[in-house]
Amino acid sequence: MIAATPTPPYYAVIFTSQRRDGDQGYAETAARMLERAQRQPGFLGVESAREDGLGITVSYWESEAAIRAWREDLQHSAARERGRADWYGAFTARIARVERDYGFTQAETSGSANPLR
Amino acid sequence: MIAATPTPPYYAVIFTSQRRDGDQGYAETAARMLERAQRQPGFLGVESAREDGLGITVSYWESEAAIRAWREDLQHSAARERGRADWYGAFTARIARVERDYGFTQAETSGSANPLR
């Protein structure tokens, strides 16, 4: 689902990964981490897709402080260690400040796809 | 493939979309636009995945001016019109400044996944 984010500025963590073969507990942990992230202060939404082994997950946050707090969450830190040890062949995480956005939904001829605006 | 981007800062366009049913020339145009984007000044790389109808394409650029020039490219503008008319049920495009990044590859215990650094 396209995340319903507020008016910029806000922050995005673009996490791109190549999975190794086999689940090794990945799906269960990923679901638990998503649930946990959604309860973090400053979490705005997430979008995720994986195709041919390449996964892109973009999470949106109110501030860099919110990203830092989620990074320091102990269960999240433990999951990150499993990521390096068992799940990912490679990943890159990029922290970015969203400056502007625009959107489209089929019902409209122009304007924002965002139901919050 | 994970894009090999340079040291930040640089810019990202996070394009999240829901496709309508049917191809309607989408695949051919998407391949042509990717090839054209790769020849644009300031293009740094692209990552793309689609799953269950949700697509995420993140393109990376040296500057906001490079993004603007690609936005104003006439063939790209024509393709964008087809996007609204024929291909997408909804999309959101977010323009963001990448402030920092970090990565991992299986061969390393830490450090950058980025072969350029």
mmCIF file of C-alpha atoms in Angstrom:
data_model
loop_
_atom_site.group_PDB
_atom_site.id
_atom_site.type_symbol
_atom_site.label_atom_id
_atom_site.label_comp_id
_atom_site.label_asym_id
_atom_site.label_seq_id
_atom_site.Cartn_x
_atom_site.Cartn_y
_atom_site.Cartn_z
ATOM 1 C CA MET A 1 0.000 0.000 0.000
ATOM 2 C CA ILE A 2 1.171 3.545 -0.722
ATOM 3 C CA ALA A 3 1.931 5.203 2.621
ATOM 4 C CA ALA A 4 -0.261 8.170 3.591
ATOM 5 C CA THR A 5 2.456 10.581 4.688
ATOM 6 C CA PRO A 6 1.954 14.188 5.879
ATOM 7 C CA THR A 7 3.114 17.379 4.156
ATOM 8 C CA PRO A 8 6.949 17.433 3.822
ATOM 9 C CA PRO A 9 9.478 17.781 5.253
ATOM 10 C CA TYR A 10 9.767 14.374 6.859
ATOM 11 C CA TYR A 11 12.374 11.608 6.686
ATOM 12 C CA ALA A 12 12.702 8.335 4.779
ATOM 13 C CA VAL A 13 14.898 5.311 5.367
ATOM 14 C CA ILE A 14 15.420 3.579 2.011
ATOM 15 C CA PHE A 15 16.541 0.017 2.796
ATOM 16 C CA THR A 16 17.570 -2.015 -0.256
ATOM 17 C CA SER A 17 18.617 -5.627 0.252
ATOM 18 C CA GLN A 18 19.577 -8.835 -1.455
ATOM 19 C CA ARG A 19 18.306 -11.871 0.482
ATOM 20 C CA ARG A 20 20.254 -15.098 0.828
ATOM 21 C CA ASP A 21 18.494 -18.378 0.069
ATOM 22 C CA GLY A 22 16.220 -19.878 2.722
ATOM 23 C CA ASP A 23 13.932 -18.235 5.294
ATOM 24 C CA GLN A 24 15.911 -18.892 8.510
ATOM 25 C CA GLY A 25 13.271 -17.143 10.623
ATOM 26 C CA TYR A 26 13.240 -14.049 8.424
ATOM 27 C CA ALA A 27 9.491 -13.801 7.737
ATOM 28 C CA GLU A 28 8.501 -14.136 11.395
ATOM 29 C CA THR A 29 11.056 -11.558 12.552
ATOM 30 C CA ALA A 30 10.223 -9.149 9.715
ATOM 31 C CA ALA A 31 6.536 -9.222 10.660
ATOM 32 C CA ARG A 32 7.380 -8.665 14.340
ATOM 33 C CA MET A 33 9.726 -5.754 13.514
ATOM 34 C CA LEU A 34 7.103 -4.122 11.288
ATOM 35 C CA GLU A 35 4.557 -4.310 14.103
ATOM 36 C CA ARG A 36 7.123 -2.876 16.534
ATOM 37 C CA ALA A 37 8.122 -0.050 14.165
ATOM 38 C CA GLN A 38 4.475 0.936 13.769
ATOM 39 C CA ARG A 39 4.279 1.535 17.511
ATOM 40 C CA GLN A 40 7.414 3.743 17.559
ATOM 41 C CA PRO A 41 6.910 7.492 18.183
ATOM 42 C CA GLY A 42 7.337 9.405 14.928
ATOM 43 C CA PHE A 43 6.622 6.459 12.612
ATOM 44 C CA LEU A 44 4.641 7.689 9.587
ATOM 45 C CA GLY A 45 4.305 4.652 7.315
ATOM 46 C CA VAL A 46 6.124 2.010 5.307
ATOM 47 C CA GLU A 47 6.180 0.669 1.747
ATOM 48 C CA SER A 48 7.785 -2.632 0.773
ATOM 49 C CA ALA A 49 8.242 -4.833 -2.299
ATOM 50 C CA ARG A 50 10.580 -7.688 -3.197
ATOM 51 C CA GLU A 51 11.195 -9.018 -6.714
ATOM 52 C CA ASP A 52 13.821 -11.509 -7.907
ATOM 53 C CA GLY A 53 15.655 -11.337 -4.577
ATOM 54 C CA LEU A 54 15.942 -7.516 -4.503
ATOM 55 C CA GLY A 55 13.885 -5.982 -1.727
ATOM 56 C CA ILE A 56 13.105 -2.311 -1.215
ATOM 57 C CA THR A 57 11.555 -1.164 2.055
ATOM 58 C CA VAL A 58 11.008 2.547 2.589
ATOM 59 C CA SER A 59 9.938 3.640 6.071
ATOM 60 C CA TYR A 60 8.855 7.221 6.790
ATOM 61 C CA TRP A 61 9.547 9.120 10.003
ATOM 62 C CA GLU A 62 8.759 12.521 11.507
ATOM 63 C CA SER A 63 12.359 13.317 12.439
ATOM 64 C CA GLU A 64 15.922 12.050 12.519
ATOM 65 C CA ALA A 65 15.509 11.616 16.293
ATOM 66 C CA ALA A 66 12.670 9.125 15.665
ATOM 67 C CA ILE A 67 14.911 7.168 13.255
ATOM 68 C CA ARG A 68 17.708 7.160 15.850
ATOM 69 C CA ALA A 69 15.384 5.891 18.585
ATOM 70 C CA TRP A 70 14.181 3.044 16.355
ATOM 71 C CA ARG A 71 17.771 2.220 15.462
ATOM 72 C CA GLU A 72 18.602 1.945 19.174
ATOM 73 C CA ASP A 73 15.584 -0.242 20.020
ATOM 74 C CA LEU A 74 17.071 -3.420 21.522
ATOM 75 C CA GLN A 75 14.872 -5.940 19.690
ATOM 76 C CA HIS A 76 15.491 -4.077 16.438
ATOM 77 C CA SER A 77 19.250 -4.129 17.091
ATOM 78 C CA ALA A 78 19.116 -7.895 17.688
ATOM 79 C CA ALA A 79 17.164 -8.366 14.446
ATOM 80 C CA ARG A 80 19.741 -6.260 12.574
ATOM 81 C CA GLU A 81 22.488 -8.568 13.826
ATOM 82 C CA ARG A 82 20.514 -11.569 12.485
ATOM 83 C CA GLY A 83 20.228 -9.703 9.207
ATOM 84 C CA ARG A 84 23.985 -9.529 8.779
ATOM 85 C CA ALA A 85 24.553 -13.065 10.080
ATOM 86 C CA ASP A 86 21.757 -15.006 8.366
ATOM 87 C CA TRP A 87 19.461 -13.166 5.986
ATOM 88 C CA TYR A 88 21.172 -10.645 3.754
ATOM 89 C CA GLY A 89 23.890 -11.100 1.163
ATOM 90 C CA ALA A 90 24.109 -7.321 0.931
ATOM 91 C CA PHE A 91 22.131 -4.247 1.907
ATOM 92 C CA THR A 92 22.345 -0.485 1.712
ATOM 93 C CA ALA A 93 20.397 1.841 4.009
ATOM 94 C CA ARG A 94 19.990 5.472 3.006
ATOM 95 C CA ILE A 95 18.621 8.140 5.341
ATOM 96 C CA ALA A 96 16.978 10.948 3.399
ATOM 97 C CA ARG A 97 14.973 14.102 4.028
ATOM 98 C CA VAL A 98 11.825 14.256 1.880
ATOM 99 C CA GLU A 99 11.646 17.802 0.505
ATOM 100 C CA ARG A 100 8.486 17.586 -1.598
ATOM 101 C CA ASP A 101 6.029 15.077 -2.995
ATOM 102 C CA TYR A 102 3.157 14.817 -5.435
ATOM 103 C CA GLY A 103 0.717 12.136 -6.350
ATOM 104 C CA PHE A 104 -2.160 10.869 -8.383
ATOM 105 C CA THR A 105 -5.169 8.636 -7.928
ATOM 106 C CA GLN A 106 -7.279 7.377 -10.792
ATOM 107 C CA ALA A 107 -10.409 9.237 -9.605
ATOM 108 C CA GLU A 108 -8.653 12.594 -9.822
ATOM 109 C CA THR A 109 -7.192 14.356 -12.839
ATOM 110 C CA SER A 110 -4.437 15.869 -10.691
ATOM 111 C CA GLY A 111 -3.473 16.591 -7.117
ATOM 112 C CA SER A 112 -2.409 14.485 -4.199
ATOM 113 C CA ALA A 113 -2.795 10.724 -3.833
ATOM 114 C CA ASN A 114 -2.601 11.287 -0.125
ATOM 115 C CA PRO A 115 -5.870 10.870 1.805
ATOM 116 C CA LEU A 116 -4.465 12.988 4.638
ATOM 117 C CA ARG A 117 -4.348 16.074 2.438
ATOM 118 C CA MET B 1 20.622 -4.702 -8.100
ATOM 119 C CA ILE B 2 21.619 -2.385 -5.285
ATOM 120 C CA ALA B 3 22.693 0.923 -6.824
ATOM 121 C CA ALA B 4 26.346 1.926 -6.369
ATOM 122 C CA THR B 5 25.847 5.535 -5.309
ATOM 123 C CA PRO B 6 28.587 8.012 -4.317
ATOM 124 C CA THR B 7 29.200 9.560 -0.902
ATOM 125 C CA PRO B 8 26.162 11.646 0.212
ATOM 126 C CA PRO B 9 24.678 14.137 -0.175
ATOM 127 C CA TYR B 10 22.791 13.244 -3.336
ATOM 128 C CA TYR B 11 19.099 13.049 -4.233
ATOM 129 C CA ALA B 12 16.526 10.252 -4.495
ATOM 130 C CA VAL B 13 13.155 10.122 -6.222
ATOM 131 C CA ILE B 14 11.033 7.515 -4.429
ATOM 132 C CA PHE B 15 8.245 6.554 -6.840
ATOM 133 C CA THR B 16 5.603 4.236 -5.349
ATOM 134 C CA SER B 17 2.791 3.049 -7.584
ATOM 135 C CA GLN B 18 -0.202 0.779 -7.849
ATOM 136 C CA ARG B 19 -0.578 -0.596 -11.391
ATOM 137 C CA ARG B 20 -3.944 -1.136 -13.094
ATOM 138 C CA ASP B 21 -4.623 -4.509 -14.727
ATOM 139 C CA GLY B 22 -3.125 -5.195 -18.170
ATOM 140 C CA ASP B 23 0.136 -4.098 -19.747
ATOM 141 C CA GLN B 24 -1.111 -1.503 -22.293
ATOM 142 C CA GLY B 25 2.425 -0.847 -23.513
ATOM 143 C CA TYR B 26 3.795 -0.313 -20.020
ATOM 144 C CA ALA B 27 6.731 -2.758 -20.110
ATOM 145 C CA GLU B 28 8.077 -1.436 -23.409
ATOM 146 C CA THR B 29 7.830 2.200 -22.339
ATOM 147 C CA ALA B 30 9.286 1.500 -18.885
ATOM 148 C CA ALA B 31 12.348 -0.163 -20.449
ATOM 149 C CA ARG B 32 12.773 2.748 -22.894
ATOM 150 C CA MET B 33 12.462 5.340 -20.097
ATOM 151 C CA LEU B 34 15.009 3.485 -17.947
ATOM 152 C CA GLU B 35 17.483 3.485 -20.824
ATOM 153 C CA ARG B 36 16.829 7.198 -21.399
ATOM 154 C CA ALA B 37 17.186 8.077 -17.695
ATOM 155 C CA GLN B 38 20.539 6.282 -17.577
ATOM 156 C CA ARG B 39 21.830 8.664 -20.255
ATOM 157 C CA GLN B 40 20.666 11.789 -18.372
ATOM 158 C CA PRO B 41 23.371 14.029 -16.859
ATOM 159 C CA GLY B 42 23.474 13.528 -13.095
ATOM 160 C CA PHE B 43 21.845 10.073 -13.078
ATOM 161 C CA LEU B 44 23.482 7.917 -10.380
ATOM 162 C CA GLY B 45 21.488 4.682 -10.367
ATOM 163 C CA VAL B 46 18.102 3.052 -9.889
ATOM 164 C CA GLU B 47 16.522 0.282 -7.796
ATOM 165 C CA SER B 48 13.140 -1.243 -8.579
ATOM 166 C CA ALA B 49 10.851 -3.993 -7.281
ATOM 167 C CA ARG B 50 7.164 -4.805 -7.690
ATOM 168 C CA GLU B 51 5.163 -7.203 -5.530
ATOM 169 C CA ASP B 52 1.409 -7.809 -5.451
ATOM 170 C CA GLY B 53 0.764 -4.732 -7.601
ATOM 171 C CA LEU B 54 2.784 -2.321 -5.440
ATOM 172 C CA GLY B 55 5.880 -1.042 -7.220
ATOM 173 C CA ILE B 56 8.741 0.926 -5.683
ATOM 174 C CA THR B 57 11.306 2.535 -7.964
ATOM 175 C CA VAL B 58 14.020 4.685 -6.399
ATOM 176 C CA SER B 59 16.223 6.665 -8.767
ATOM 177 C CA TYR B 60 19.307 8.515 -7.539
ATOM 178 C CA TRP B 61 20.560 11.858 -8.861
ATOM 179 C CA GLU B 62 23.464 14.223 -8.300
ATOM 180 C CA SER B 63 21.300 17.316 -7.838
ATOM 181 C CA GLU B 64 17.787 18.703 -7.872
ATOM 182 C CA ALA B 65 18.653 20.344 -11.198
ATOM 183 C CA ALA B 66 19.278 16.892 -12.715
ATOM 184 C CA ILE B 67 15.881 15.692 -11.453
ATOM 185 C CA ARG B 68 14.223 18.798 -12.917
ATOM 186 C CA ALA B 69 15.883 18.278 -16.296
ATOM 187 C CA TRP B 70 14.704 14.646 -16.407
ATOM 188 C CA ARG B 71 11.209 15.756 -15.396
ATOM 189 C CA GLU B 72 11.176 18.200 -18.328
ATOM 190 C CA ASP B 73 12.441 15.663 -20.896
ATOM 191 C CA LEU B 74 9.723 15.538 -23.567
ATOM 192 C CA GLN B 75 9.610 11.752 -24.000
ATOM 193 C CA HIS B 76 9.518 11.341 -20.242
ATOM 194 C CA SER B 77 6.689 13.878 -20.007
ATOM 195 C CA ALA B 78 4.725 11.951 -22.632
ATOM 196 C CA ALA B 79 5.307 8.694 -20.733
ATOM 197 C CA ARG B 80 4.109 10.358 -17.518
ATOM 198 C CA GLU B 81 0.859 11.326 -19.243
ATOM 199 C CA ARG B 82 0.371 7.688 -20.301
ATOM 200 C CA GLY B 83 1.012 6.732 -16.674
ATOM 201 C CA ARG B 84 -1.933 8.775 -15.455
ATOM 202 C CA ALA B 85 -4.174 7.810 -18.385
ATOM 203 C CA ASP B 86 -3.477 4.085 -18.714
ATOM 204 C CA TRP B 87 -1.106 2.445 -16.263
ATOM 205 C CA TYR B 88 -1.423 3.630 -12.688
ATOM 206 C CA GLY B 89 -4.343 3.454 -10.298
ATOM 207 C CA ALA B 90 -2.358 5.643 -7.922
ATOM 208 C CA PHE B 91 1.179 6.830 -7.371
ATOM 209 C CA THR B 92 3.180 9.036 -5.052
ATOM 210 C CA ALA B 93 6.545 10.554 -5.973
ATOM 211 C CA ARG B 94 8.759 11.861 -3.174
ATOM 212 C CA ILE B 95 11.895 13.926 -3.822
ATOM 213 C CA ALA B 96 14.404 13.480 -1.017
ATOM 214 C CA ARG B 97 17.954 14.495 -0.157
ATOM 215 C CA VAL B 98 20.058 11.528 0.989
ATOM 216 C CA GLU B 99 21.972 12.705 4.063
ATOM 217 C CA ARG B 100 23.883 9.531 4.938
ATOM 218 C CA ASP B 101 24.066 5.864 4.105
ATOM 219 C CA TYR B 102 25.648 2.641 5.305
ATOM 220 C CA GLY B 103 25.797 -0.879 4.012
ATOM 221 C CA PHE B 104 26.897 -4.437 4.300
ATOM 222 C CA THR B 105 28.048 -7.233 2.043
ATOM 223 C CA GLN B 106 28.369 -10.815 3.182
ATOM 224 C CA ALA B 107 32.156 -10.847 2.675
ATOM 225 C CA GLU B 108 32.650 -7.990 5.141
ATOM 226 C CA THR B 109 31.864 -7.839 8.841
ATOM 227 C CA SER B 110 31.024 -4.145 8.594
ATOM 228 C CA GLY B 111 31.447 -1.122 6.391
ATOM 229 C CA SER B 112 30.038 -0.103 3.074
ATOM 230 C CA ALA B 113 28.220 -2.298 0.565
ATOM 231 C CA ASN B 114 29.201 0.255 -2.015
ATOM 232 C CA PRO B 115 31.939 -0.812 -4.460
ATOM 233 C CA LEU B 116 32.675 2.848 -5.222
ATOM 234 C CA ARG B 117 33.920 3.483 -1.678
#
